[in-house]
Coordinates of C-alpha atoms in Angstrom, one line a residue:
L37 CA 173.0 30.7 62.2
M38 CA 173.4 28.1 59.5
L39 CA 176.9 27.5 58.0
V40 CA 177.7 26.0 54.5
I41 CA 180.4 23.2 54.6
A42 CA 181.3 21.6 51.4
R43 CA 183.8 18.7 50.4
L44 CA 185.0 17.5 47.0
Y45 CA 185.8 13.8 46.5
D46 CA 187.6 12.2 43.7
D47 CA 185.3 9.1 44.3
E48 CA 181.4 8.9 44.2
G49 CA 181.5 6.1 46.8
R50 CA 183.7 7.9 49.2
A51 CA 181.3 11.0 48.8
R52 CA 178.2 9.0 49.5
A53 CA 179.8 7.4 52.5
A54 CA 180.5 10.7 53.9
A55 CA 177.2 11.9 53.4
N56 CA 175.8 8.8 55.0
A57 CA 178.1 9.2 58.0
L58 CA 176.5 12.7 58.7
V59 CA 172.9 11.2 58.7
E60 CA 174.0 8.3 61.0
L61 CA 175.2 11.2 63.5
G62 CA 171.7 12.6 63.4
Y63 CA 171.9 15.3 61.0
S64 CA 168.8 15.6 58.6
S65 CA 169.2 14.6 55.1
D66 CA 167.4 17.9 54.2
D67 CA 170.7 19.7 55.2
I68 CA 172.8 17.4 53.3
A69 CA 173.3 17.3 49.5
L70 CA 175.3 15.1 47.1
M71 CA 176.2 15.9 43.6
E72 CA 178.2 14.0 41.0
G73 CA 180.2 15.3 38.4
P74 CA 179.5 15.0 34.6
K75 CA 179.3 11.5 33.2
A76 CA 180.9 10.3 30.3
P77 CA 178.4 10.0 27.2
S78 CA 176.7 6.7 27.2
Q79 CA 177.9 4.0 24.6
P80 CA 175.6 2.9 21.9
G81 CA 173.5 0.0 22.7
S82 CA 173.5 0.5 26.5
E83 CA 170.4 0.6 28.5
L84 CA 168.3 3.9 28.2
A85 CA 168.5 6.0 31.4
D86 CA 165.3 6.7 33.3
A87 CA 163.4 9.5 31.8
S88 CA 163.2 11.1 35.3
A89 CA 166.8 11.3 35.8
P90 CA 167.5 14.5 33.9
K91 CA 164.7 16.2 35.9
D92 CA 166.1 15.0 39.3
M93 CA 169.6 16.1 38.3
V94 CA 168.5 19.5 37.5
S95 CA 166.5 19.7 40.7
N96 CA 169.4 18.5 42.6
A97 CA 171.7 20.8 40.9
V98 CA 169.4 23.8 41.6
R99 CA 169.2 22.8 45.4
V100 CA 173.0 22.5 45.6
G101 CA 173.7 25.8 44.1
S102 CA 171.1 27.6 46.4
M103 CA 173.1 26.0 49.4
L104 CA 176.3 27.1 48.2
G105 CA 175.1 30.5 47.5
Q106 CA 178.2 32.9 46.4
H107 CA 180.5 30.0 46.4
A108 CA 178.6 27.9 43.8
D109 CA 181.0 28.9 40.9
F110 CA 183.9 28.0 43.0
Y111 CA 182.8 24.3 43.4
M112 CA 181.0 23.9 40.0
Q113 CA 184.3 24.6 38.3
R114 CA 186.1 21.9 40.2
L115 CA 183.3 19.5 40.0
T116 CA 184.8 17.4 36.9
E117 CA 184.2 14.1 35.6
G118 CA 184.7 11.2 38.3
R119 CA 184.3 13.7 41.2
A120 CA 181.4 14.0 43.7
L121 CA 180.6 17.1 46.1
V122 CA 179.0 16.8 49.4
V123 CA 177.3 20.0 50.9
A124 CA 175.9 20.4 54.5
T125 CA 174.4 23.3 56.2
P126 CA 174.6 22.4 59.9
P127 CA 173.9 24.9 62.7
F128 CA 176.9 26.8 63.9
I129 CA 177.3 25.0 67.0
A130 CA 177.6 21.7 65.4
S131 CA 179.8 23.0 62.1
R132 CA 183.1 21.6 63.5
M133 CA 181.8 18.1 64.1
V134 CA 180.4 18.0 60.5
E135 CA 183.9 19.2 59.1
V136 CA 185.7 16.5 61.2
T137 CA 183.2 13.8 59.7
L138 CA 183.6 14.9 56.1
D139 CA 187.5 15.2 56.3
E140 CA 187.7 11.5 57.6
Y141 CA 186.8 10.5 54.0
N142 CA 189.9 12.1 52.5
P143 CA 188.5 15.1 50.5
L144 CA 190.4 16.7 47.7
P145 CA 192.9 19.3 48.6
D146 CA 191.0 21.9 46.6
S147 CA 187.7 21.6 48.5
H148 CA 188.3 24.7 50.5
V149 CA 187.3 28.2 49.5
P150 CA 190.4 30.5 49.8
P151 CA 189.8 33.2 52.4
P152 CA 189.3 36.7 51.1
A153 CA 192.1 39.1 50.8
P154 CA 192.4 41.2 54.1
F155 CA 190.7 44.8 53.6
V156 CA 193.2 47.5 53.5
P157 CA 192.1 51.1 53.9
L158 CA 192.6 53.5 51.1
S159 CA 194.7 55.8 53.2
E160 CA 197.2 52.8 54.0
Q161 CA 197.6 51.4 50.3
A162 CA 200.7 52.2 48.5
T163 CA 198.9 53.6 45.5
P164 CA 195.6 54.7 46.7
L165 CA 194.8 57.2 43.6
S166 CA 195.6 54.3 41.2
N167 CA 193.5 51.6 43.1
M168 CA 190.6 54.3 43.4
L169 CA 190.6 55.0 39.6
G170 CA 191.3 51.6 38.7
L171 CA 194.5 52.5 36.9
P172 CA 197.5 50.1 36.5
V173 CA 200.4 51.1 38.5
L174 CA 203.0 50.2 35.9
V175 CA 202.3 50.3 32.1
N176 CA 204.3 48.4 29.5
G177 CA 204.7 51.3 27.2
T178 CA 204.3 55.1 27.2
M179 CA 201.5 57.3 28.3
S180 CA 200.4 57.8 24.8
E181 CA 200.0 54.2 24.3
A182 CA 198.0 53.7 27.7
F183 CA 195.5 56.2 26.3
G184 CA 195.4 54.4 22.9
F185 CA 197.6 56.9 21.0
S186 CA 200.5 55.7 18.8
T187 CA 203.7 56.8 19.7
K188 CA 204.8 57.7 16.3
Q189 CA 202.9 58.6 13.2
D190 CA 204.8 59.5 9.9
G191 CA 208.1 60.0 12.2
L192 CA 206.4 62.4 14.5
S193 CA 204.6 61.8 18.0
H194 CA 201.0 61.8 18.0
F195 CA 200.8 65.2 19.8
S196 CA 203.0 66.8 17.3
Q197 CA 200.8 65.8 14.5
W198 CA 198.2 68.1 15.9
F199 CA 200.7 70.9 16.3
K200 CA 203.1 70.3 13.4
P201 CA 205.1 73.5 14.0
L202 CA 206.3 72.2 17.1
A203 CA 208.1 69.4 15.3
S204 CA 209.7 71.9 12.8
D205 CA 211.9 74.9 13.2
F206 CA 209.2 76.5 15.5
T207 CA 210.4 78.8 18.3
F208 CA 208.4 80.8 20.6
S209 CA 210.2 84.0 19.7
G210 CA 209.5 83.3 16.2
L211 CA 205.7 83.1 17.1
V212 CA 205.5 86.6 18.7
G213 CA 207.9 88.1 16.2
W214 CA 211.1 88.3 18.2
K215 CA 214.4 87.5 16.6
I216 CA 216.3 84.7 18.3
K217 CA 219.5 86.6 17.8
S218 CA 220.0 90.4 17.9
G219 CA 222.8 92.7 16.9
S220 CA 222.2 94.7 20.1
D221 CA 224.1 94.0 23.3
T222 CA 220.9 95.0 25.2
P223 CA 218.0 93.4 23.1
L224 CA 215.0 93.7 25.4
S225 CA 215.9 97.3 26.5
S226 CA 216.4 98.4 22.9
M227 CA 212.9 96.5 22.0
L228 CA 211.0 98.3 24.7
G229 CA 212.7 101.6 24.3
L230 CA 214.2 101.7 27.7
P231 CA 217.7 103.3 28.6
V232 CA 220.2 100.9 29.7
K233 CA 221.5 103.5 32.3
S234 CA 219.1 105.9 34.0
E235 CA 220.5 109.6 34.2
R236 CA 218.9 109.8 37.6
L237 CA 221.5 107.7 39.0
E238 CA 224.3 109.6 37.3
G239 CA 227.0 110.4 39.9
K240 CA 225.3 108.4 42.8
A241 CA 227.0 105.7 44.7
S242 CA 223.7 104.3 46.1
S243 CA 220.0 103.8 45.5
F244 CA 217.2 102.8 47.8
G245 CA 220.1 102.4 50.6
M246 CA 221.9 99.8 48.3
S247 CA 225.4 100.4 47.0
L248 CA 225.4 100.6 43.1
S249 CA 228.9 99.0 42.8
S250 CA 230.6 96.4 45.1
K251 CA 233.9 94.7 45.3
S252 CA 232.4 91.6 46.5
G253 CA 231.5 88.9 44.0
T254 CA 228.2 88.1 46.0
P255 CA 226.9 91.5 47.0
F256 CA 223.2 90.4 47.8
S257 CA 224.2 87.5 50.0
S258 CA 227.0 89.6 51.7
M259 CA 224.5 92.3 52.4
L260 CA 221.9 89.9 53.8
G261 CA 224.7 87.8 55.7
L262 CA 223.7 84.5 53.9
P263 CA 226.0 81.8 53.2
L264 CA 226.5 80.7 49.7
L265 CA 227.0 77.1 50.9
S266 CA 225.1 75.1 53.4
K267 CA 226.5 72.6 55.8
R268 CA 223.5 70.4 55.3
D269 CA 224.4 67.2 53.5
H270 CA 221.3 67.1 51.5
Y271 CA 221.9 70.4 49.9
L272 CA 225.3 69.2 48.8
S273 CA 224.1 65.8 47.3

């Protein structure tokens, strides 16, 4: 099992010394890579760079990227001008020695990849449904705005634009042809043609075993023996 160990240095000389220290300890140069940060543009009149240099730089960058794997982007973003990166892939049993050796040359604090966030099962998450659907828990606005609807349009809500009667003097009673107010004291019975009082019960004191009149203000509760108020605090809060 091979591990990947990388350290960033703010000085190329220190990085090269760290890489050479690993070679002196017996590690193969095939398992060690050194990559410098981008150089400042050369000044006019300076000596021309070796034509093979760009090719070697690309080859080295590909090798370093292959060694870093999924962490390549993390280190490339931090490999700025003047910095240098040392990467080593020692066996697991020798990984601690490599870390100690590279740390002796004072690497930069941001050399370490942050540990991944601990895995939390969906059943133990505070907002499992939102996390599963990828929805934000809090929205800076209304539900209409979250779905791309304007909150108001011509003074009305977006939903009311589809059903404009809802924003006017619309009533359900008017929709089905019922009057909101009626001159009758028993509008429903009158509309359905039902008698307010049944002649069948004329002169009777009870029906279905229940008294038709009661001196109690709560006849149904009194008949069933139910208390009107509960002693439980959460019913009174």
